Amino acid sequence: MKTTVSGKLLDGRLAVLGAGKSAEFCCAHFSNRSSCSQSACTPRCAMPEKARALAKQLGIEASTDNRAAVRGADIVLLAVKPQAVREVLEEIKPEMKPGKLIVSVVASVPTQLMEKYLGLDAPVVRAMPNTPCAIGCGMTGLAKGVHAGKEHLEIAQAMFEAVGAWWSWTRSKSTR
């Protein structure tokens, strides 16, 4: 997988788990700003009618099978409701392979908890895009988990340049 943050190039398949507003604007802007090709962005959600509507709106494949999406992905954008995080991460755990990156836009769920639910040394980057990201003019805060390296943070930076600017911070282990 190649990334060039300044060039906004991201080669790899992106699975988007969830189909709410965050997932919708991320898929739309990632495709439109050349962060990834539209064929590489595959949103998945629990409601078949929402999956069909999103697929039609964005001109991409969408379905309800999280495991299938993760199986073929290099990056997983987790965009589900906070109460669904544990269930979704436990569901996709068998499909997680070394180096597969989880980028989460889930509010109020720290990287440490996501790493615990996965039970793996999976790299996790937490992203908190603000509302103006929906029109490509926002700001996204990024924080990497314990197992995420500089290269994982650079991938997330490349992704969120498509919806505006980004800001990265680090925290002590006890506050993650």
JSON list of C-alpha atoms in Angstrom, two decimals:
[
{"chain": "A", "resi": 1, "resn": "MET", "atom": "CA", "xyz": [0.00, 0.00, 0.00]},
{"chain": "A", "resi": 2, "resn": "LYS", "atom": "CA", "xyz": [1.43, 3.41, -0.96]},
{"chain": "A", "resi": 3, "resn": "THR", "atom": "CA", "xyz": [0.61, 6.64, 0.76]},
{"chain": "A", "resi": 4, "resn": "THR", "atom": "CA", "xyz": [1.68, 10.14, 0.01]},
{"chain": "A", "resi": 5, "resn": "VAL", "atom": "CA", "xyz": [0.09, 12.57, 2.40]},
{"chain": "A", "resi": 6, "resn": "SER", "atom": "CA", "xyz": [0.81, 15.71, 0.38]},
{"chain": "A", "resi": 7, "resn": "GLY", "atom": "CA", "xyz": [-0.24, 14.06, -2.88]},
{"chain": "A", "resi": 8, "resn": "LYS", "atom": "CA", "xyz": [-3.46, 12.71, -1.39]},
{"chain": "A", "resi": 9, "resn": "LEU", "atom": "CA", "xyz": [-2.75, 9.29, -2.84]},
{"chain": "A", "resi": 10, "resn": "LEU", "atom": "CA", "xyz": [-3.97, 6.19, -1.10]},
{"chain": "A", "resi": 11, "resn": "ASP", "atom": "CA", "xyz": [-3.69, 2.81, -2.77]},
{"chain": "A", "resi": 12, "resn": "GLY", "atom": "CA", "xyz": [-5.64, 0.08, -1.08]},
{"chain": "A", "resi": 13, "resn": "ARG", "atom": "CA", "xyz": [-9.16, -1.13, -0.44]},
{"chain": "A", "resi": 14, "resn": "LEU", "atom": "CA", "xyz": [-11.19, 0.71, 2.14]},
{"chain": "A", "resi": 15, "resn": "ALA", "atom": "CA", "xyz": [-14.06, -1.01, 3.95]},
{"chain": "A", "resi": 16, "resn": "VAL", "atom": "CA", "xyz": [-16.46, 1.40, 5.63]},
{"chain": "A", "resi": 17, "resn": "LEU", "atom": "CA", "xyz": [-18.44, -0.22, 8.44]},
{"chain": "A", "resi": 18, "resn": "GLY", "atom": "CA", "xyz": [-21.53, 1.86, 8.99]},
{"chain": "A", "resi": 19, "resn": "ALA", "atom": "CA", "xyz": [-23.57, 4.02, 6.65]},
{"chain": "A", "resi": 20, "resn": "GLY", "atom": "CA", "xyz": [-24.45, 7.08, 8.68]},
{"chain": "A", "resi": 21, "resn": "LYS", "atom": "CA", "xyz": [-23.54, 10.68, 7.89]},
{"chain": "A", "resi": 22, "resn": "SER", "atom": "CA", "xyz": [-19.82, 10.24, 8.73]},
{"chain": "A", "resi": 23, "resn": "ALA", "atom": "CA", "xyz": [-19.49, 7.18, 6.52]},
{"chain": "A", "resi": 24, "resn": "GLU", "atom": "CA", "xyz": [-21.43, 8.87, 3.74]},
{"chain": "A", "resi": 25, "resn": "PHE", "atom": "CA", "xyz": [-19.35, 12.03, 3.58]},
{"chain": "A", "resi": 26, "resn": "CYS", "atom": "CA", "xyz": [-16.10, 10.09, 3.98]},
{"chain": "A", "resi": 27, "resn": "CYS", "atom": "CA", "xyz": [-16.90, 7.81, 1.03]},
{"chain": "A", "resi": 28, "resn": "ALA", "atom": "CA", "xyz": [-18.04, 10.71, -1.11]},
{"chain": "A", "resi": 29, "resn": "HIS", "atom": "CA", "xyz": [-15.02, 12.90, -0.40]},
{"chain": "A", "resi": 30, "resn": "PHE", "atom": "CA", "xyz": [-12.44, 10.10, -0.40]},
{"chain": "A", "resi": 31, "resn": "SER", "atom": "CA", "xyz": [-13.61, 9.17, -3.90]},
{"chain": "A", "resi": 32, "resn": "ASN", "atom": "CA", "xyz": [-13.97, 12.73, -5.21]},
{"chain": "A", "resi": 33, "resn": "ARG", "atom": "CA", "xyz": [-10.61, 13.94, -3.93]},
{"chain": "A", "resi": 34, "resn": "SER", "atom": "CA", "xyz": [-8.65, 10.91, -5.18]},
{"chain": "A", "resi": 35, "resn": "SER", "atom": "CA", "xyz": [-7.74, 9.58, -1.75]},
{"chain": "A", "resi": 36, "resn": "CYS", "atom": "CA", "xyz": [-8.93, 6.24, -3.03]},
{"chain": "A", "resi": 37, "resn": "SER", "atom": "CA", "xyz": [-10.83, 5.04, -6.05]},
{"chain": "A", "resi": 38, "resn": "GLN", "atom": "CA", "xyz": [-14.59, 4.66, -5.75]},
{"chain": "A", "resi": 39, "resn": "SER", "atom": "CA", "xyz": [-14.25, 0.95, -6.35]},
{"chain": "A", "resi": 40, "resn": "ALA", "atom": "CA", "xyz": [-12.01, 0.72, -3.29]},
{"chain": "A", "resi": 41, "resn": "CYS", "atom": "CA", "xyz": [-14.61, 2.24, -0.94]},
{"chain": "A", "resi": 42, "resn": "THR", "atom": "CA", "xyz": [-17.15, -0.37, 0.15]},
{"chain": "A", "resi": 43, "resn": "PRO", "atom": "CA", "xyz": [-19.59, 0.75, 2.86]},
{"chain": "A", "resi": 44, "resn": "ARG", "atom": "CA", "xyz": [-21.41, -1.88, 4.91]},
{"chain": "A", "resi": 45, "resn": "CYS", "atom": "CA", "xyz": [-24.36, -1.35, 7.20]},
{"chain": "A", "resi": 46, "resn": "ALA", "atom": "CA", "xyz": [-26.93, -3.42, 9.04]},
{"chain": "A", "resi": 47, "resn": "MET", "atom": "CA", "xyz": [-29.94, -2.03, 7.15]},
{"chain": "A", "resi": 48, "resn": "PRO", "atom": "CA", "xyz": [-30.26, -3.40, 3.59]},
{"chain": "A", "resi": 49, "resn": "GLU", "atom": "CA", "xyz": [-32.35, -0.44, 2.37]},
{"chain": "A", "resi": 50, "resn": "LYS", "atom": "CA", "xyz": [-29.73, 2.04, 3.63]},
{"chain": "A", "resi": 51, "resn": "ALA", "atom": "CA", "xyz": [-26.96, 0.03, 1.92]},
{"chain": "A", "resi": 52, "resn": "ARG", "atom": "CA", "xyz": [-28.86, 0.08, -1.40]},
{"chain": "A", "resi": 53, "resn": "ALA", "atom": "CA", "xyz": [-29.56, 3.82, -1.13]},
{"chain": "A", "resi": 54, "resn": "LEU", "atom": "CA", "xyz": [-25.93, 4.63, -0.35]},
{"chain": "A", "resi": 55, "resn": "ALA", "atom": "CA", "xyz": [-24.68, 2.43, -3.19]},
{"chain": "A", "resi": 56, "resn": "LYS", "atom": "CA", "xyz": [-26.99, 4.18, -5.64]},
{"chain": "A", "resi": 57, "resn": "GLN", "atom": "CA", "xyz": [-26.15, 7.67, -4.36]},
{"chain": "A", "resi": 58, "resn": "LEU", "atom": "CA", "xyz": [-22.37, 7.21, -4.51]},
{"chain": "A", "resi": 59, "resn": "GLY", "atom": "CA", "xyz": [-22.18, 4.77, -7.41]},
{"chain": "A", "resi": 60, "resn": "ILE", "atom": "CA", "xyz": [-20.30, 2.19, -5.35]},
{"chain": "A", "resi": 61, "resn": "GLU", "atom": "CA", "xyz": [-20.83, -1.32, -4.00]},
{"chain": "A", "resi": 62, "resn": "ALA", "atom": "CA", "xyz": [-22.52, -1.51, -0.59]},
{"chain": "A", "resi": 63, "resn": "SER", "atom": "CA", "xyz": [-23.99, -4.35, 1.44]},
{"chain": "A", "resi": 64, "resn": "THR", "atom": "CA", "xyz": [-24.62, -5.67, 4.95]},
{"chain": "A", "resi": 65, "resn": "ASP", "atom": "CA", "xyz": [-21.73, -8.18, 5.23]},
{"chain": "A", "resi": 66, "resn": "ASN", "atom": "CA", "xyz": [-19.06, -6.69, 7.51]},
{"chain": "A", "resi": 67, "resn": "ARG", "atom": "CA", "xyz": [-16.79, -9.73, 7.42]},
{"chain": "A", "resi": 68, "resn": "ALA", "atom": "CA", "xyz": [-16.73, -9.83, 3.62]},
{"chain": "A", "resi": 69, "resn": "ALA", "atom": "CA", "xyz": [-15.88, -6.12, 3.50]},
{"chain": "A", "resi": 70, "resn": "VAL", "atom": "CA", "xyz": [-13.03, -6.48, 5.98]},
{"chain": "A", "resi": 71, "resn": "ARG", "atom": "CA", "xyz": [-11.72, -9.65, 4.34]},
{"chain": "A", "resi": 72, "resn": "GLY", "atom": "CA", "xyz": [-10.89, -7.77, 1.15]},
{"chain": "A", "resi": 73, "resn": "ALA", "atom": "CA", "xyz": [-9.78, -4.51, 2.75]},
{"chain": "A", "resi": 74, "resn": "ASP", "atom": "CA", "xyz": [-6.45, -2.98, 3.70]},
{"chain": "A", "resi": 75, "resn": "ILE", "atom": "CA", "xyz": [-8.08, -0.25, 5.80]},
{"chain": "A", "resi": 76, "resn": "VAL", "atom": "CA", "xyz": [-11.28, -0.46, 7.84]},
{"chain": "A", "resi": 77, "resn": "LEU", "atom": "CA", "xyz": [-13.11, 2.79, 8.57]},
{"chain": "A", "resi": 78, "resn": "LEU", "atom": "CA", "xyz": [-15.24, 2.13, 11.63]},
{"chain": "A", "resi": 79, "resn": "ALA", "atom": "CA", "xyz": [-18.26, 4.45, 11.51]},
{"chain": "A", "resi": 80, "resn": "VAL", "atom": "CA", "xyz": [-20.88, 2.72, 13.64]},
{"chain": "A", "resi": 81, "resn": "LYS", "atom": "CA", "xyz": [-22.79, 3.87, 16.72]},
{"chain": "A", "resi": 82, "resn": "PRO", "atom": "CA", "xyz": [-20.73, 3.65, 19.93]},
{"chain": "A", "resi": 83, "resn": "GLN", "atom": "CA", "xyz": [-22.98, 0.96, 21.38]},
{"chain": "A", "resi": 84, "resn": "ALA", "atom": "CA", "xyz": [-22.28, -1.28, 18.34]},
{"chain": "A", "resi": 85, "resn": "VAL", "atom": "CA", "xyz": [-18.46, -1.08, 18.45]},
{"chain": "A", "resi": 86, "resn": "ARG", "atom": "CA", "xyz": [-17.87, -4.17, 20.56]},
{"chain": "A", "resi": 87, "resn": "GLU", "atom": "CA", "xyz": [-20.21, -6.35, 18.51]},
{"chain": "A", "resi": 88, "resn": "VAL", "atom": "CA", "xyz": [-18.78, -5.19, 15.18]},
{"chain": "A", "resi": 89, "resn": "LEU", "atom": "CA", "xyz": [-15.14, -5.57, 16.25]},
{"chain": "A", "resi": 90, "resn": "GLU", "atom": "CA", "xyz": [-15.78, -9.06, 17.61]},
{"chain": "A", "resi": 91, "resn": "GLU", "atom": "CA", "xyz": [-17.56, -9.93, 14.34]},
{"chain": "A", "resi": 92, "resn": "ILE", "atom": "CA", "xyz": [-14.65, -8.81, 12.13]},
{"chain": "A", "resi": 93, "resn": "LYS", "atom": "CA", "xyz": [-11.87, -10.12, 14.37]},
{"chain": "A", "resi": 94, "resn": "PRO", "atom": "CA", "xyz": [-11.42, -13.36, 12.33]},
{"chain": "A", "resi": 95, "resn": "GLU", "atom": "CA", "xyz": [-10.80, -11.25, 9.20]},
{"chain": "A", "resi": 96, "resn": "MET", "atom": "CA", "xyz": [-8.17, -9.01, 10.78]},
{"chain": "A", "resi": 97, "resn": "LYS", "atom": "CA", "xyz": [-4.71, -9.79, 9.42]},
{"chain": "A", "resi": 98, "resn": "PRO", "atom": "CA", "xyz": [-1.37, -8.24, 10.43]},
{"chain": "A", "resi": 99, "resn": "GLY", "atom": "CA", "xyz": [-1.02, -4.71, 9.14]},
{"chain": "A", "resi": 100, "resn": "LYS", "atom": "CA", "xyz": [-4.75, -4.17, 8.49]},
{"chain": "A", "resi": 101, "resn": "LEU", "atom": "CA", "xyz": [-5.54, -0.71, 9.83]},
{"chain": "A", "resi": 102, "resn": "ILE", "atom": "CA", "xyz": [-8.66, 0.32, 11.75]},
{"chain": "A", "resi": 103, "resn": "VAL", "atom": "CA", "xyz": [-9.51, 4.02, 11.49]},
{"chain": "A", "resi": 104, "resn": "SER", "atom": "CA", "xyz": [-12.39, 4.89, 13.79]},
{"chain": "A", "resi": 105, "resn": "VAL", "atom": "CA", "xyz": [-14.69, 7.91, 13.62]},
{"chain": "A", "resi": 106, "resn": "VAL", "atom": "CA", "xyz": [-16.79, 6.53, 16.48]},
{"chain": "A", "resi": 107, "resn": "ALA", "atom": "CA", "xyz": [-17.42, 9.10, 19.19]},
{"chain": "A", "resi": 108, "resn": "SER", "atom": "CA", "xyz": [-16.51, 8.38, 22.82]},
{"chain": "A", "resi": 109, "resn": "VAL", "atom": "CA", "xyz": [-14.76, 5.04, 22.23]},
{"chain": "A", "resi": 110, "resn": "PRO", "atom": "CA", "xyz": [-11.00, 5.27, 22.94]},
{"chain": "A", "resi": 111, "resn": "THR", "atom": "CA", "xyz": [-8.39, 3.37, 20.96]},
{"chain": "A", "resi": 112, "resn": "GLN", "atom": "CA", "xyz": [-7.49, 1.32, 24.02]},
{"chain": "A", "resi": 113, "resn": "LEU", "atom": "CA", "xyz": [-11.03, -0.09, 24.25]},
{"chain": "A", "resi": 114, "resn": "MET", "atom": "CA", "xyz": [-11.11, -0.93, 20.53]},
{"chain": "A", "resi": 115, "resn": "GLU", "atom": "CA", "xyz": [-7.75, -2.72, 20.87]},
{"chain": "A", "resi": 116, "resn": "LYS", "atom": "CA", "xyz": [-9.16, -4.67, 23.82]},
{"chain": "A", "resi": 117, "resn": "TYR", "atom": "CA", "xyz": [-12.26, -5.74, 21.86]},
{"chain": "A", "resi": 118, "resn": "LEU", "atom": "CA", "xyz": [-10.13, -6.89, 18.94]},
{"chain": "A", "resi": 119, "resn": "GLY", "atom": "CA", "xyz": [-7.78, -8.76, 21.24]},
{"chain": "A", "resi": 120, "resn": "LEU", "atom": "CA", "xyz": [-5.04, -8.36, 18.65]},
{"chain": "A", "resi": 121, "resn": "ASP", "atom": "CA", "xyz": [-2.06, -6.11, 18.09]},
{"chain": "A", "resi": 122, "resn": "ALA", "atom": "CA", "xyz": [-4.06, -4.34, 15.38]},
{"chain": "A", "resi": 123, "resn": "PRO", "atom": "CA", "xyz": [-3.14, -0.75, 14.53]},
{"chain": "A", "resi": 124, "resn": "VAL", "atom": "CA", "xyz": [-5.97, 1.62, 15.45]},
{"chain": "A", "resi": 125, "resn": "VAL", "atom": "CA", "xyz": [-6.16, 5.34, 14.65]},
{"chain": "A", "resi": 126, "resn": "ARG", "atom": "CA", "xyz": [-9.01, 7.38, 16.08]},
{"chain": "A", "resi": 127, "resn": "ALA", "atom": "CA", "xyz": [-10.28, 10.24, 13.91]},
{"chain": "A", "resi": 128, "resn": "MET", "atom": "CA", "xyz": [-12.71, 12.91, 15.01]},
{"chain": "A", "resi": 129, "resn": "PRO", "atom": "CA", "xyz": [-13.89, 14.89, 11.98]},
{"chain": "A", "resi": 130, "resn": "ASN", "atom": "CA", "xyz": [-15.99, 17.98, 12.65]},
{"chain": "A", "resi": 131, "resn": "THR", "atom": "CA", "xyz": [-19.23, 18.92, 10.89]},
{"chain": "A", "resi": 132, "resn": "PRO", "atom": "CA", "xyz": [-17.65, 21.07, 8.11]},
{"chain": "A", "resi": 133, "resn": "CYS", "atom": "CA", "xyz": [-15.92, 17.89, 6.88]},
{"chain": "A", "resi": 134, "resn": "ALA", "atom": "CA", "xyz": [-19.26, 17.02, 5.27]},
{"chain": "A", "resi": 135, "resn": "ILE", "atom": "CA", "xyz": [-18.59, 19.76, 2.70]},
{"chain": "A", "resi": 136, "resn": "GLY", "atom": "CA", "xyz": [-14.84, 19.13, 2.47]},
{"chain": "A", "resi": 137, "resn": "CYS", "atom": "CA", "xyz": [-13.83, 22.13, 4.59]},
{"chain": "A", "resi": 138, "resn": "GLY", "atom": "CA", "xyz": [-13.39, 20.62, 8.03]},
{"chain": "A", "resi": 139, "resn": "MET", "atom": "CA", "xyz": [-10.80, 19.68, 10.55]},
{"chain": "A", "resi": 140, "resn": "THR", "atom": "CA", "xyz": [-10.09, 16.18, 11.84]},
{"chain": "A", "resi": 141, "resn": "GLY", "atom": "CA", "xyz": [-8.27, 15.32, 15.03]},
{"chain": "A", "resi": 142, "resn": "LEU", "atom": "CA", "xyz": [-6.20, 12.13, 14.85]},
{"chain": "A", "resi": 143, "resn": "ALA", "atom": "CA", "xyz": [-4.79, 9.96, 17.65]},
{"chain": "A", "resi": 144, "resn": "LYS", "atom": "CA", "xyz": [-3.00, 6.66, 17.21]},
{"chain": "A", "resi": 145, "resn": "GLY", "atom": "CA", "xyz": [-3.37, 3.65, 19.44]},
{"chain": "A", "resi": 146, "resn": "VAL", "atom": "CA", "xyz": [-0.60, 1.63, 21.04]},
{"chain": "A", "resi": 147, "resn": "HIS", "atom": "CA", "xyz": [-0.01, -0.61, 18.00]},
{"chain": "A", "resi": 148, "resn": "ALA", "atom": "CA", "xyz": [-0.26, 2.09, 15.34]},
{"chain": "A", "resi": 149, "resn": "GLY", "atom": "CA", "xyz": [2.95, 3.47, 13.92]},
{"chain": "A", "resi": 150, "resn": "LYS", "atom": "CA", "xyz": [3.89, 6.57, 11.99]},
{"chain": "A", "resi": 151, "resn": "GLU", "atom": "CA", "xyz": [2.89, 4.91, 8.71]},
{"chain": "A", "resi": 152, "resn": "HIS", "atom": "CA", "xyz": [-0.63, 4.25, 10.01]},
{"chain": "A", "resi": 153, "resn": "LEU", "atom": "CA", "xyz": [-1.02, 7.85, 11.11]},
{"chain": "A", "resi": 154, "resn": "GLU", "atom": "CA", "xyz": [0.16, 8.97, 7.65]},
{"chain": "A", "resi": 155, "resn": "ILE", "atom": "CA", "xyz": [-2.53, 6.82, 6.01]},
{"chain": "A", "resi": 156, "resn": "ALA", "atom": "CA", "xyz": [-5.20, 8.42, 8.20]},
{"chain": "A", "resi": 157, "resn": "GLN", "atom": "CA", "xyz": [-3.78, 11.85, 7.40]},
{"chain": "A", "resi": 158, "resn": "ALA", "atom": "CA", "xyz": [-4.01, 11.10, 3.66]},
{"chain": "A", "resi": 159, "resn": "MET", "atom": "CA", "xyz": [-7.60, 9.96, 4.09]},
{"chain": "A", "resi": 160, "resn": "PHE", "atom": "CA", "xyz": [-8.76, 13.01, 6.02]},
{"chain": "A", "resi": 161, "resn": "GLU", "atom": "CA", "xyz": [-7.00, 15.53, 3.80]},
{"chain": "A", "resi": 162, "resn": "ALA", "atom": "CA", "xyz": [-9.92, 14.74, 1.48]},
{"chain": "A", "resi": 163, "resn": "VAL", "atom": "CA", "xyz": [-12.38, 16.36, 3.91]},
{"chain": "A", "resi": 164, "resn": "GLY", "atom": "CA", "xyz": [-10.22, 19.28, 5.03]},
{"chain": "A", "resi": 165, "resn": "ALA", "atom": "CA", "xyz": [-7.22, 19.53, 7.29]},
{"chain": "A", "resi": 166, "resn": "TRP", "atom": "CA", "xyz": [-6.09, 17.24, 10.10]},
{"chain": "A", "resi": 167, "resn": "TRP", "atom": "CA", "xyz": [-4.40, 17.64, 13.44]},
{"chain": "A", "resi": 168, "resn": "SER", "atom": "CA", "xyz": [-2.53, 14.87, 15.24]},
{"chain": "A", "resi": 169, "resn": "TRP", "atom": "CA", "xyz": [-1.90, 14.57, 18.93]},
{"chain": "A", "resi": 170, "resn": "THR", "atom": "CA", "xyz": [-0.45, 12.06, 21.35]},
{"chain": "A", "resi": 171, "resn": "ARG", "atom": "CA", "xyz": [-1.59, 11.25, 24.82]},
{"chain": "A", "resi": 172, "resn": "SER", "atom": "CA", "xyz": [-0.17, 9.37, 27.73]},
{"chain": "A", "resi": 173, "resn": "LYS", "atom": "CA", "xyz": [-1.02, 5.68, 27.86]},
{"chain": "A", "resi": 174, "resn": "SER", "atom": "CA", "xyz": [-3.36, 6.16, 30.82]},
{"chain": "A", "resi": 175, "resn": "THR", "atom": "CA", "xyz": [-5.66, 8.64, 29.02]},
{"chain": "A", "resi": 176, "resn": "ARG", "atom": "CA", "xyz": [-6.15, 6.83, 25.72]}
]
